[in-house]
Each structure stands twice: as C-alpha cells, then as structure tokens.
Amino acid sequence: MAQLYFYYSAMNAGKSTSLLQSAYNYYEKGMRTIIYTSEMDHRFNMPKISSRIGASSPAKLYNSNTLLFEEISTEKKNSPVDCVLVDESQFLTRNQVKSLTNVVDILHIPVLCYGLRTDFRGELFPGSQYLLAWSDKLVELKTVCSCGRKATMVIRFDGIETPYKEGNQVQIGGNDMYISVCRKHYSQALNDNFIKVS
C-alpha cells in the first residue's frame, strides 16, 4: 500500500544519504524510481543529489511551478514507477505537497520526501508544514549538537561566527553558513553567546 513519508531533521543528519540508499534499494531489486531535487540548490554543475559521504545520483529538478502529479503520471504511462523520492522537500509548495498525496492515493506510488523541518529562525518551511500535516509516516533523522544533545535547530552565521537573527528564509549553503545545534545552544547563540564549534 503506497504511503507518503516525510523524513525530516536539522542539517547534516544524513537526509540525502538516506534518500540515495532508499533509491539504491529499489534499483537493486530492478525497480524504477524518479528522484527530484530543488533547483534552488545550484551548488552542483548538473542536476543531482550528493551526500556528504560522496554518494550521488542524477535527479530531476523541480521549482515552485513544476506540476509533479502531471509529470509523474506521464512517466508512469511510459514505464512503471515504483517509488518517487524528493530531496530538499522543504521547498515544495502547499499545492505540490497536495499533488504528492495524489501520487500516493490515485497513482498508488509511494513517495519519500526528505527535508528540513525548520529554518534558521525556528520557523517551519512551507513544504515541511504540509508534509508534517498530510504525510502518512513521519520519520525524524537525528543529528547531534557539539554538547551531545539531539540537534533540532539550525543557526545561520556570517562566516565570522556571528549568528543571523533575521533575513530571507532561503539562502543556499552548507557547513560554511549553517550549524545544527540543540535548542539550548540555539537560544544562547541568539543571545550573543555563540561560539562556533568545528
């Protein structure tokens, strides 16, 4: 029975690695997947998903205008689709999350979405908000703060260890701009007691 899954976490919890492992599991059994990632993440020269441990896979790009249900329906008419995997799913729109529920309910294809739950201000991303509301299964992928507690928050910093308290929700970057921390150290950072740990 097809279901909509949302695998969420703070940064550096292995979301892309988990997605790539799931895709490989389908591939190994001779099954076909469609893999999407957001075109907002333009750090790579070609459309692909890359993990920090070196694994990668080609991917289709989506943006806020991509009609996911229609694209996946067309793909299914051409050849069976066994699973759809979506990286950076926090960037999905409300309508796109709704269309992914239709991929599950009408096309009977499982959909696995991977993304951040909240931004550097502790606010939900739109895609994450509706995935949390409408997914059949929610799976938290865990990472740790430097103190050993579970990291649930993300700090954006300016490269000289000063945390941002305001700004645009989306600014693409990696370890050069973001660090995952526990709630206690997130609060301390916003109160100007932040010391970046490596």
PDB file of C-alpha atoms in Angstrom:
ATOM      1  CA  MET A   1       0.000   0.000   0.000  1.00  0.00           C
ATOM      2  CA  ALA A   2       1.528   3.303  -1.112  1.00  0.00           C
ATOM      3  CA  GLN A   3       2.137   5.979   1.511  1.00  0.00           C
ATOM      4  CA  LEU A   4       3.607   9.476   1.779  1.00  0.00           C
ATOM      5  CA  TYR A   5       6.677   9.603   4.015  1.00  0.00           C
ATOM      6  CA  PHE A   6       8.409  12.678   5.389  1.00  0.00           C
ATOM      7  CA  TYR A   7      11.956  12.170   6.654  1.00  0.00           C
ATOM      8  CA  TYR A   8      12.910  15.389   8.431  1.00  0.00           C
ATOM      9  CA  SER A   9      15.776  16.714  10.511  1.00  0.00           C
ATOM     10  CA  ALA A  10      18.163  19.571  11.104  1.00  0.00           C
ATOM     11  CA  MET A  11      21.094  19.920   8.710  1.00  0.00           C
ATOM     12  CA  ASN A  12      23.813  17.253   8.486  1.00  0.00           C
ATOM     13  CA  ALA A  13      21.657  14.352   9.661  1.00  0.00           C
ATOM     14  CA  GLY A  14      22.180  12.300   6.504  1.00  0.00           C
ATOM     15  CA  LYS A  15      18.924  13.046   4.671  1.00  0.00           C
ATOM     16  CA  SER A  16      20.471  12.849   1.194  1.00  0.00           C
ATOM     17  CA  THR A  17      22.441   9.751   2.151  1.00  0.00           C
ATOM     18  CA  SER A  18      19.247   8.080   3.355  1.00  0.00           C
ATOM     19  CA  LEU A  19      17.432   9.036   0.149  1.00  0.00           C
ATOM     20  CA  LEU A  20      20.232   7.648  -2.005  1.00  0.00           C
ATOM     21  CA  GLN A  21      20.258   4.405  -0.008  1.00  0.00           C
ATOM     22  CA  SER A  22      16.485   4.037  -0.471  1.00  0.00           C
ATOM     23  CA  ALA A  23      16.816   4.673  -4.213  1.00  0.00           C
ATOM     24  CA  TYR A  24      19.590   2.093  -4.428  1.00  0.00           C
ATOM     25  CA  ASN A  25      17.464  -0.487  -2.608  1.00  0.00           C
ATOM     26  CA  TYR A  26      14.780  -0.103  -5.306  1.00  0.00           C
ATOM     27  CA  TYR A  27      17.387  -0.184  -8.096  1.00  0.00           C
ATOM     28  CA  GLU A  28      18.967  -3.345  -6.708  1.00  0.00           C
ATOM     29  CA  LYS A  29      15.587  -5.093  -6.943  1.00  0.00           C
ATOM     30  CA  GLY A  30      15.100  -3.996 -10.562  1.00  0.00           C
ATOM     31  CA  MET A  31      12.532  -1.350  -9.656  1.00  0.00           C
ATOM     32  CA  ARG A  32      12.264   2.129 -11.157  1.00  0.00           C
ATOM     33  CA  THR A  33      12.361   5.332  -9.149  1.00  0.00           C
ATOM     34  CA  ILE A  34      12.020   9.002 -10.006  1.00  0.00           C
ATOM     35  CA  ILE A  35      14.279  11.272  -7.972  1.00  0.00           C
ATOM     36  CA  TYR A  36      13.645  15.015  -7.605  1.00  0.00           C
ATOM     37  CA  THR A  37      15.608  17.804  -6.008  1.00  0.00           C
ATOM     38  CA  SER A  38      15.028  21.540  -5.829  1.00  0.00           C
ATOM     39  CA  GLU A  39      16.581  23.743  -8.489  1.00  0.00           C
ATOM     40  CA  MET A  40      17.271  26.265  -5.702  1.00  0.00           C
ATOM     41  CA  ASP A  41      20.317  24.239  -4.691  1.00  0.00           C
ATOM     42  CA  HIS A  42      22.657  25.227  -7.525  1.00  0.00           C
ATOM     43  CA  ARG A  43      25.910  24.149  -5.853  1.00  0.00           C
ATOM     44  CA  PHE A  44      26.459  21.361  -8.386  1.00  0.00           C
ATOM     45  CA  ASN A  45      27.118  21.667 -12.112  1.00  0.00           C
ATOM     46  CA  MET A  46      24.394  19.209 -13.061  1.00  0.00           C
ATOM     47  CA  PRO A  47      21.034  18.150 -11.659  1.00  0.00           C
ATOM     48  CA  LYS A  48      21.937  15.622  -9.000  1.00  0.00           C
ATOM     49  CA  ILE A  49      21.707  14.748  -5.346  1.00  0.00           C
ATOM     50  CA  SER A  50      25.006  14.484  -3.491  1.00  0.00           C
ATOM     51  CA  SER A  51      25.633  13.375   0.055  1.00  0.00           C
ATOM     52  CA  ARG A  52      28.495  14.483   2.274  1.00  0.00           C
ATOM     53  CA  ILE A  53      29.893  10.941   2.241  1.00  0.00           C
ATOM     54  CA  GLY A  54      30.406  11.038  -1.535  1.00  0.00           C
ATOM     55  CA  ALA A  55      27.379   9.171  -2.920  1.00  0.00           C
ATOM     56  CA  SER A  56      25.378  10.881  -5.666  1.00  0.00           C
ATOM     57  CA  SER A  57      22.660  10.279  -8.230  1.00  0.00           C
ATOM     58  CA  PRO A  58      21.203  12.194 -11.172  1.00  0.00           C
ATOM     59  CA  ALA A  59      17.897  13.869 -10.352  1.00  0.00           C
ATOM     60  CA  LYS A  60      15.092  15.797 -11.978  1.00  0.00           C
ATOM     61  CA  LEU A  61      14.837  19.407 -10.867  1.00  0.00           C
ATOM     62  CA  TYR A  62      11.659  20.962  -9.553  1.00  0.00           C
ATOM     63  CA  ASN A  63      10.690  24.544  -8.820  1.00  0.00           C
ATOM     64  CA  SER A  64       7.507  26.155  -7.490  1.00  0.00           C
ATOM     65  CA  ASN A  65       5.847  25.833 -10.934  1.00  0.00           C
ATOM     66  CA  THR A  66       6.596  22.136 -11.500  1.00  0.00           C
ATOM     67  CA  LEU A  67       3.429  20.077 -11.904  1.00  0.00           C
ATOM     68  CA  LEU A  68       4.584  16.984 -10.070  1.00  0.00           C
ATOM     69  CA  PHE A  69       1.417  14.906 -10.407  1.00  0.00           C
ATOM     70  CA  GLU A  70       1.252  15.513 -14.146  1.00  0.00           C
ATOM     71  CA  GLU A  71       4.957  14.743 -14.659  1.00  0.00           C
ATOM     72  CA  ILE A  72       4.804  11.555 -12.623  1.00  0.00           C
ATOM     73  CA  SER A  73       1.572  10.454 -14.359  1.00  0.00           C
ATOM     74  CA  THR A  74       3.273  10.856 -17.742  1.00  0.00           C
ATOM     75  CA  GLU A  75       6.329   8.937 -16.545  1.00  0.00           C
ATOM     76  CA  LYS A  76       4.096   6.125 -15.284  1.00  0.00           C
ATOM     77  CA  LYS A  77       2.338   5.875 -18.675  1.00  0.00           C
ATOM     78  CA  ASN A  78       5.722   5.390 -20.349  1.00  0.00           C
ATOM     79  CA  SER A  79       7.111   2.882 -17.843  1.00  0.00           C
ATOM     80  CA  PRO A  80       6.088   1.624 -14.368  1.00  0.00           C
ATOM     81  CA  VAL A  81       7.234   3.818 -11.472  1.00  0.00           C
ATOM     82  CA  ASP A  82       7.832   2.025  -8.169  1.00  0.00           C
ATOM     83  CA  CYS A  83       8.757   4.985  -5.973  1.00  0.00           C
ATOM     84  CA  VAL A  84       9.196   8.773  -6.074  1.00  0.00           C
ATOM     85  CA  LEU A  85      11.905  10.337  -3.890  1.00  0.00           C
ATOM     86  CA  VAL A  86      12.099  14.086  -3.235  1.00  0.00           C
ATOM     87  CA  ASP A  87      15.146  15.776  -1.701  1.00  0.00           C
ATOM     88  CA  GLU A  88      15.047  19.329  -0.286  1.00  0.00           C
ATOM     89  CA  SER A  89      11.301  18.859   0.154  1.00  0.00           C
ATOM     90  CA  GLN A  90      11.073  21.869   2.470  1.00  0.00           C
ATOM     91  CA  PHE A  91      10.981  23.925  -0.748  1.00  0.00           C
ATOM     92  CA  LEU A  92       7.780  22.289  -2.031  1.00  0.00           C
ATOM     93  CA  THR A  93       4.675  24.461  -2.187  1.00  0.00           C
ATOM     94  CA  ARG A  94       1.403  23.579  -0.488  1.00  0.00           C
ATOM     95  CA  ASN A  95      -0.077  22.591  -3.866  1.00  0.00           C
ATOM     96  CA  GLN A  96       2.926  20.382  -4.663  1.00  0.00           C
ATOM     97  CA  VAL A  97       2.593  18.527  -1.371  1.00  0.00           C
ATOM     98  CA  LYS A  98      -1.106  18.068  -2.170  1.00  0.00           C
ATOM     99  CA  SER A  99      -0.178  16.727  -5.617  1.00  0.00           C
ATOM    100  CA  LEU A 100       2.205  14.240  -3.982  1.00  0.00           C
ATOM    101  CA  THR A 101      -0.669  12.983  -1.819  1.00  0.00           C
ATOM    102  CA  ASN A 102      -2.497  12.381  -5.107  1.00  0.00           C
ATOM    103  CA  VAL A 103       0.509  10.478  -6.482  1.00  0.00           C
ATOM    104  CA  VAL A 104       0.095   8.166  -3.480  1.00  0.00           C
ATOM    105  CA  ASP A 105      -3.708   7.980  -3.408  1.00  0.00           C
ATOM    106  CA  ILE A 106      -4.530   7.971  -7.134  1.00  0.00           C
ATOM    107  CA  LEU A 107      -1.420   6.579  -8.824  1.00  0.00           C
ATOM    108  CA  HIS A 108      -0.617   4.223  -5.909  1.00  0.00           C
ATOM    109  CA  ILE A 109       3.085   5.129  -5.940  1.00  0.00           C
ATOM    110  CA  PRO A 110       4.943   5.546  -2.630  1.00  0.00           C
ATOM    111  CA  VAL A 111       6.524   8.978  -2.166  1.00  0.00           C
ATOM    112  CA  LEU A 112       9.513   9.526   0.142  1.00  0.00           C
ATOM    113  CA  CYS A 113      10.271  13.171   0.944  1.00  0.00           C
ATOM    114  CA  TYR A 114      13.428  14.327   2.726  1.00  0.00           C
ATOM    115  CA  GLY A 115      13.894  17.820   4.092  1.00  0.00           C
ATOM    116  CA  LEU A 116      14.491  20.297   6.865  1.00  0.00           C
ATOM    117  CA  ARG A 117      11.714  20.869   9.354  1.00  0.00           C
ATOM    118  CA  THR A 118      12.576  24.464  10.299  1.00  0.00           C
ATOM    119  CA  ASP A 119      14.700  27.349   9.092  1.00  0.00           C
ATOM    120  CA  PHE A 120      17.384  29.322  10.975  1.00  0.00           C
ATOM    121  CA  ARG A 121      14.648  31.315  12.740  1.00  0.00           C
ATOM    122  CA  GLY A 122      12.984  28.168  14.060  1.00  0.00           C
ATOM    123  CA  GLU A 123      10.041  28.635  11.648  1.00  0.00           C
ATOM    124  CA  LEU A 124       8.537  25.867   9.532  1.00  0.00           C
ATOM    125  CA  PHE A 125       9.251  25.845   5.819  1.00  0.00           C
ATOM    126  CA  PRO A 126       6.027  25.753   3.745  1.00  0.00           C
ATOM    127  CA  GLY A 127       6.761  22.322   2.295  1.00  0.00           C
ATOM    128  CA  SER A 128       7.606  20.939   5.723  1.00  0.00           C
ATOM    129  CA  GLN A 129       4.447  22.389   7.236  1.00  0.00           C
ATOM    130  CA  TYR A 130       2.189  20.497   4.843  1.00  0.00           C
ATOM    131  CA  LEU A 131       4.297  17.345   4.837  1.00  0.00           C
ATOM    132  CA  LEU A 132       4.026  17.271   8.645  1.00  0.00           C
ATOM    133  CA  ALA A 133       0.268  17.748   8.320  1.00  0.00           C
ATOM    134  CA  TRP A 134      -0.512  15.334   5.463  1.00  0.00           C
ATOM    135  CA  SER A 135       2.127  12.567   5.473  1.00  0.00           C
ATOM    136  CA  ASP A 136       1.190   9.024   6.403  1.00  0.00           C
ATOM    137  CA  LYS A 137       4.530   8.435   8.120  1.00  0.00           C
ATOM    138  CA  LEU A 138       6.828  10.935   9.843  1.00  0.00           C
ATOM    139  CA  VAL A 139      10.418   9.849  10.450  1.00  0.00           C
ATOM    140  CA  GLU A 140      12.905  12.022  12.325  1.00  0.00           C
ATOM    141  CA  LEU A 141      16.522  11.605  11.242  1.00  0.00           C
ATOM    142  CA  LYS A 142      18.738  12.618  14.119  1.00  0.00           C
ATOM    143  CA  THR A 143      21.995  14.505  14.368  1.00  0.00           C
ATOM    144  CA  VAL A 144      23.806  15.853  17.419  1.00  0.00           C
ATOM    145  CA  CYS A 145      24.889  19.181  18.809  1.00  0.00           C
ATOM    146  CA  SER A 146      28.518  19.607  19.919  1.00  0.00           C
ATOM    147  CA  CYS A 147      27.292  19.119  23.507  1.00  0.00           C
ATOM    148  CA  GLY A 148      25.945  15.657  22.680  1.00  0.00           C
ATOM    149  CA  ARG A 149      22.245  16.539  22.802  1.00  0.00           C
ATOM    150  CA  LYS A 150      19.975  15.979  19.832  1.00  0.00           C
ATOM    151  CA  ALA A 151      20.317  18.882  17.372  1.00  0.00           C
ATOM    152  CA  THR A 152      16.892  20.164  16.358  1.00  0.00           C
ATOM    153  CA  MET A 153      17.706  23.751  15.371  1.00  0.00           C
ATOM    154  CA  VAL A 154      19.864  25.382  12.699  1.00  0.00           C
ATOM    155  CA  ILE A 155      21.942  28.531  13.089  1.00  0.00           C
ATOM    156  CA  ARG A 156      22.924  30.594  10.055  1.00  0.00           C
ATOM    157  CA  PHE A 157      26.122  32.525  10.593  1.00  0.00           C
ATOM    158  CA  ASP A 158      28.083  35.068   8.606  1.00  0.00           C
ATOM    159  CA  GLY A 159      31.424  33.262   8.342  1.00  0.00           C
ATOM    160  CA  ILE A 160      32.922  35.107  11.319  1.00  0.00           C
ATOM    161  CA  GLU A 161      30.844  33.299  13.916  1.00  0.00           C
ATOM    162  CA  THR A 162      28.069  35.881  14.223  1.00  0.00           C
ATOM    163  CA  PRO A 163      24.599  34.295  14.027  1.00  0.00           C
ATOM    164  CA  TYR A 164      21.876  35.829  11.912  1.00  0.00           C
ATOM    165  CA  LYS A 165      18.635  36.569  13.724  1.00  0.00           C
ATOM    166  CA  GLU A 166      16.747  37.787  10.648  1.00  0.00           C
ATOM    167  CA  GLY A 167      16.902  37.523   6.873  1.00  0.00           C
ATOM    168  CA  ASN A 168      15.416  35.667   3.936  1.00  0.00           C
ATOM    169  CA  GLN A 169      14.194  32.205   4.798  1.00  0.00           C
ATOM    170  CA  VAL A 170      16.128  30.618   1.943  1.00  0.00           C
ATOM    171  CA  GLN A 171      19.853  31.061   1.461  1.00  0.00           C
ATOM    172  CA  ILE A 172      21.586  28.049  -0.014  1.00  0.00           C
ATOM    173  CA  GLY A 173      24.737  26.943   1.768  1.00  0.00           C
ATOM    174  CA  GLY A 174      26.444  24.189   3.668  1.00  0.00           C
ATOM    175  CA  ASN A 175      28.756  23.915   6.648  1.00  0.00           C
ATOM    176  CA  ASP A 176      30.259  27.275   5.684  1.00  0.00           C
ATOM    177  CA  MET A 177      26.984  29.007   6.659  1.00  0.00           C
ATOM    178  CA  TYR A 178      24.981  26.687   8.894  1.00  0.00           C
ATOM    179  CA  ILE A 179      25.431  24.605  12.014  1.00  0.00           C
ATOM    180  CA  SER A 180      22.941  22.277  13.700  1.00  0.00           C
ATOM    181  CA  VAL A 181      22.565  22.676  17.453  1.00  0.00           C
ATOM    182  CA  CYS A 182      20.280  21.739  20.331  1.00  0.00           C
ATOM    183  CA  ARG A 183      17.576  24.186  21.452  1.00  0.00           C
ATOM    184  CA  LYS A 184      19.657  25.366  24.437  1.00  0.00           C
ATOM    185  CA  HIS A 185      22.641  26.351  22.297  1.00  0.00           C
ATOM    186  CA  TYR A 186      20.346  27.875  19.684  1.00  0.00           C
ATOM    187  CA  SER A 187      18.887  30.179  22.362  1.00  0.00           C
ATOM    188  CA  GLN A 188      22.363  31.030  23.640  1.00  0.00           C
ATOM    189  CA  ALA A 189      23.503  31.861  20.106  1.00  0.00           C
ATOM    190  CA  LEU A 190      20.662  34.292  19.596  1.00  0.00           C
ATOM    191  CA  ASN A 191      21.547  35.946  22.895  1.00  0.00           C
ATOM    192  CA  ASP A 192      25.070  36.683  21.608  1.00  0.00           C
ATOM    193  CA  ASN A 193      26.774  33.863  23.499  1.00  0.00           C
ATOM    194  CA  PHE A 194      27.561  31.865  20.373  1.00  0.00           C
ATOM    195  CA  ILE A 195      30.903  30.197  19.830  1.00  0.00           C
ATOM    196  CA  LYS A 196      31.124  28.177  16.620  1.00  0.00           C
ATOM    197  CA  VAL A 197      32.403  24.662  17.140  1.00  0.00           C
ATOM    198  CA  SER A 198      34.125  22.669  14.431  1.00  0.00           C
TER     199      SER A 198
END
